[in-house]
CSV table of C-alpha atoms in Angstrom, one decimal:
chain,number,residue,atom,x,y,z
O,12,UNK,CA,10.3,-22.7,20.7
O,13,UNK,CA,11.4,-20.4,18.1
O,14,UNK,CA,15.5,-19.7,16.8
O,15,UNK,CA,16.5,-16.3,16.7
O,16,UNK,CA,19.9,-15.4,15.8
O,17,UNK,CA,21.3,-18.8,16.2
O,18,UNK,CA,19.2,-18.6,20.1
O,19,UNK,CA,16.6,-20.9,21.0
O,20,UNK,CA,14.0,-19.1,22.6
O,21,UNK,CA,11.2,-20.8,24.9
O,22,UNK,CA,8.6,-19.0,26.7
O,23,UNK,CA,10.9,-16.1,28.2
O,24,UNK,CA,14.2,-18.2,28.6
O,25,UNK,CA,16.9,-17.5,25.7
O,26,UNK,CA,19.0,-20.9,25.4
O,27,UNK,CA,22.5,-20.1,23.6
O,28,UNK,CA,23.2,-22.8,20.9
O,29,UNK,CA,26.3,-23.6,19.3
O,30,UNK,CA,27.0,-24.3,15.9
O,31,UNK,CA,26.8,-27.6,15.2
O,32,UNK,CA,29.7,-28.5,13.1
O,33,UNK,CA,31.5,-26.8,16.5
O,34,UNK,CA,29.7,-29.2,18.3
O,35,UNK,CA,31.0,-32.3,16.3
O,36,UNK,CA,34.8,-30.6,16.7
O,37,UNK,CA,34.5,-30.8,20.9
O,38,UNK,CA,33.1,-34.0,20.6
O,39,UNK,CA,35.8,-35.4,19.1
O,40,UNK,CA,38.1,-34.0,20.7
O,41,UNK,CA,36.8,-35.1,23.9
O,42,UNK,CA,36.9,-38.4,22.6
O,43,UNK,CA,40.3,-38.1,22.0
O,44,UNK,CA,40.9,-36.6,25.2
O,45,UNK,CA,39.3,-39.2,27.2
O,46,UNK,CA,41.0,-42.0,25.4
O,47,UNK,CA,44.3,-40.9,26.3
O,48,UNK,CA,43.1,-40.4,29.9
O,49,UNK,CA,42.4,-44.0,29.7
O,50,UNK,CA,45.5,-44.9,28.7
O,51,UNK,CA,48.2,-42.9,30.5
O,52,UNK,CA,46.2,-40.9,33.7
O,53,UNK,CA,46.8,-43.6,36.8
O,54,UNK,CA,43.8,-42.1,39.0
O,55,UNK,CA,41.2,-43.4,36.1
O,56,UNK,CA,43.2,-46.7,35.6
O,57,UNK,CA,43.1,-47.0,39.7
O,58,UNK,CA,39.5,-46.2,39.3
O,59,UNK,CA,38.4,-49.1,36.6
O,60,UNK,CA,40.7,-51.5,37.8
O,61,UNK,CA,41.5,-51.9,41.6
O,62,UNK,CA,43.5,-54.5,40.9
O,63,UNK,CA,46.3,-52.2,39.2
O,64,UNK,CA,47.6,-51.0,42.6
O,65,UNK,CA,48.0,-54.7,43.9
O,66,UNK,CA,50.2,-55.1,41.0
O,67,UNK,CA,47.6,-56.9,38.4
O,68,UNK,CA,47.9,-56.9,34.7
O,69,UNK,CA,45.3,-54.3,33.3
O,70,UNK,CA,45.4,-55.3,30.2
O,71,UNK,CA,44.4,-59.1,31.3
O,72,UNK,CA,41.6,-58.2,33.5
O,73,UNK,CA,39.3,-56.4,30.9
O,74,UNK,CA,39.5,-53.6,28.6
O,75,UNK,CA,37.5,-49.9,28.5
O,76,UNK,CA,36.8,-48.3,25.4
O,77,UNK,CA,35.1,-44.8,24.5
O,78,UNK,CA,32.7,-46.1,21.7
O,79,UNK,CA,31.0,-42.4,21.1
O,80,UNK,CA,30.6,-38.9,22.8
O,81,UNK,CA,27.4,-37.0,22.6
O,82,UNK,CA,27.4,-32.9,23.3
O,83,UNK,CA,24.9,-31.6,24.1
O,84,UNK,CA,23.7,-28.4,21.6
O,85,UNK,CA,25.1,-25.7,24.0
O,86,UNK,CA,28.2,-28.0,25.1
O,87,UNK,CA,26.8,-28.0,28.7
O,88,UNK,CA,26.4,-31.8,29.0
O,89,UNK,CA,28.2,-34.7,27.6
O,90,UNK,CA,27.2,-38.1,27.4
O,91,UNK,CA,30.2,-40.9,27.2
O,92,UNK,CA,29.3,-44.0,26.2
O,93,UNK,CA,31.6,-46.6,27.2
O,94,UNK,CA,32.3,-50.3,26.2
O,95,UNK,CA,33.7,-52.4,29.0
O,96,UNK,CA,35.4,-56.4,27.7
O,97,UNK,CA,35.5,-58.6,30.5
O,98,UNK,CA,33.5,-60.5,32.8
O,99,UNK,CA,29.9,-59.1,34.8
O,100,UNK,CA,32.2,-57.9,37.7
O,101,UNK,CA,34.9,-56.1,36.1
O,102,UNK,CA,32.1,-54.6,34.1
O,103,UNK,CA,30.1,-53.2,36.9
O,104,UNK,CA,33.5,-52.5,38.5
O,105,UNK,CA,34.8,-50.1,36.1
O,106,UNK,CA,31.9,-48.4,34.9
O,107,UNK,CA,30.8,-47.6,39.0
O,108,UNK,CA,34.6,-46.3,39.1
O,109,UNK,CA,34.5,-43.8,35.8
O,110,UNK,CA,30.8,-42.6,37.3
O,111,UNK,CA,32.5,-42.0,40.7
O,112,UNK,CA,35.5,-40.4,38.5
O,113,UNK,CA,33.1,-38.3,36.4
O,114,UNK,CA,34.2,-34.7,38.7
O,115,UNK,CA,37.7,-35.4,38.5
O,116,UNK,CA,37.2,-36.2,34.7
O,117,UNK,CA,35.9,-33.1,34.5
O,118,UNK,CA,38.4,-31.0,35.8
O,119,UNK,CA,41.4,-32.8,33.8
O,120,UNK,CA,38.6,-32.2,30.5
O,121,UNK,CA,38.7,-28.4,31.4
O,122,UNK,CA,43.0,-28.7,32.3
O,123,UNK,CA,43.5,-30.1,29.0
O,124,UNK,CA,40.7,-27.9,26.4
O,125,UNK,CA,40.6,-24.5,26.1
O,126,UNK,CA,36.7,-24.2,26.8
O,127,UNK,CA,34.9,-21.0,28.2
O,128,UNK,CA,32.8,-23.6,30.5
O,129,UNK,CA,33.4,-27.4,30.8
O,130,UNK,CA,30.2,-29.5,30.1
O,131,UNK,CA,29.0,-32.0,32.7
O,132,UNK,CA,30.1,-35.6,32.1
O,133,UNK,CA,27.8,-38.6,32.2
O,134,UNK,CA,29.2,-41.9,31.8
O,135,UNK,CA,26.8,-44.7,30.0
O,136,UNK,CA,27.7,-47.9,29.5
O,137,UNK,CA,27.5,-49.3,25.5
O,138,UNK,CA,26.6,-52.8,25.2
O,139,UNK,CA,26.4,-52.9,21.4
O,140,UNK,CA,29.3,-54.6,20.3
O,141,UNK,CA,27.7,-57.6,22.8
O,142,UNK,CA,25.0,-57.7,21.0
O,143,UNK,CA,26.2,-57.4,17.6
O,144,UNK,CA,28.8,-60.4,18.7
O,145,UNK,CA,25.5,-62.6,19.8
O,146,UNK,CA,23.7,-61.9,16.3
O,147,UNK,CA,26.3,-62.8,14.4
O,148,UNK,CA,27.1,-65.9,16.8
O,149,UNK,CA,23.6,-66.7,16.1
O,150,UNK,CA,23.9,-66.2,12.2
O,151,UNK,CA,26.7,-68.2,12.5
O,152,UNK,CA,25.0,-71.2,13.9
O,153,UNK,CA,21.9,-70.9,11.7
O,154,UNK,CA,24.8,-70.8,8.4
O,155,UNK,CA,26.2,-74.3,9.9
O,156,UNK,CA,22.7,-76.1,10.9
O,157,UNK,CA,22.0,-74.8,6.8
O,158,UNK,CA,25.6,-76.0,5.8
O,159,UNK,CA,24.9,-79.6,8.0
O,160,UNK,CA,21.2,-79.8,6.6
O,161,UNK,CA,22.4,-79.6,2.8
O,162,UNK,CA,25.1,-81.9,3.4
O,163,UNK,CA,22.5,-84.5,5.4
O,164,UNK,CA,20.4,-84.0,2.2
O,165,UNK,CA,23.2,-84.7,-0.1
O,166,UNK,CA,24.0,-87.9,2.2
O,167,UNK,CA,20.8,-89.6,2.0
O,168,UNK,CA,20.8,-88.6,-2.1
O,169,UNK,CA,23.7,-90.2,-2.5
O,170,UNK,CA,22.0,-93.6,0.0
O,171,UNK,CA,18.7,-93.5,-2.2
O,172,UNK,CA,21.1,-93.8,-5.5
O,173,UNK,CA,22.9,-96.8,-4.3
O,174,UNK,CA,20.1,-98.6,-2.9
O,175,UNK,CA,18.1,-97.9,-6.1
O,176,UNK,CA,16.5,-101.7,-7.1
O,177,UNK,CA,13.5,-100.0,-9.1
O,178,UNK,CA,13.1,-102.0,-12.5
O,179,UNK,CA,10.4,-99.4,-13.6
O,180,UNK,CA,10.2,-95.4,-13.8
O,181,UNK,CA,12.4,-92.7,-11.8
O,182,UNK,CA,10.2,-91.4,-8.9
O,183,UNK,CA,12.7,-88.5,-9.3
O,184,UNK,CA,12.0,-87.2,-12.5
O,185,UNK,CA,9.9,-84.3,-12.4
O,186,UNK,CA,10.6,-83.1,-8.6
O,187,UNK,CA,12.2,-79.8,-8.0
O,188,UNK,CA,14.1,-79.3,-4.9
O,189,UNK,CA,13.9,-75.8,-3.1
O,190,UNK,CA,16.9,-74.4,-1.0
């Protein structure tokens, strides 16, 4: 593959790439985009929570965030990752209804931007802010079995001191305790 002109070129095929500061711009505005389509467009709410038309709170039953859009470099494909709160079900739920949604996503996309051709959307579900909350769910309990080992040290410190009948030399003088 060789650039010419600001074109890819492989084998006999010329692929057209944008710039990529231009790529960063529809990006973000996609983002944008498909945020307040989360928020305001009924079909997509319909879509990630069924239980909206029987009259069900949708802010009780989970919450769906855009964490990142990735365009591709000639702003033929997108790739939305989406972060789902909730339980399994109204995980699978929603993210089965915005990949059933994509087309119709697609078309309000090209509605609302002013874009020669209106990439492809792929919907991918983000699980990192689950597993950033179990490490630091897991730092947290090593910080208190640390916090609850130093204070069971201190406690049986403070037992040895009272309890001390010795008539001759301190066994402790000398040792150097490690944290």
């Amino acid at each position: 593959m060789r650039i010419v002109r600001g074109k890819a070129v492989v084998g006999s095929r010329i692929r057209c790439m944008a710039n990529p500061r231009r790529v960063q711009m529809v990006a973000k505005q996609i983002r944008r985009e498909l945020s307040d389509m989360l928020l305001t467009d009924k079909v997509l709410q319909y879509a990630i929570l069924p239980e909206t038309s029987l009259g069900a709170d949708r802010y009780l039953s989970s919450l769906t965030t855009v964490t990142d859009v990735q365009v591709s470099g000639d702003l033929q494909v997108v790739k939305v990752f989406v972060s789902v709160f909730g339980d399994e079900r109204g995980r699978e739920v929603a993210i089965a209804g915005l990949k059933s949604k994509a087309k119709y996503v697609r078309s309000e996309l090209g509605k609302r931007m002013k874009l020669r051709l209106t990439p492809e959307i792929r919907f991918i579900e983000d699980d990192s802010f689950e597993k950033g909350s179990r490490v630091i769910a897991i730092l947290d309990k090593i910080k208190n079995e640390k916090s609850s080992g130093s204070q069971n040290k201190e406690q049986l410190n403070s037992s040895t001191n009272e309890d001390d009948d010795w008539d001759g030399e301190d066994l402790e003088e000398g040792v150097i305790y490690v944290e």
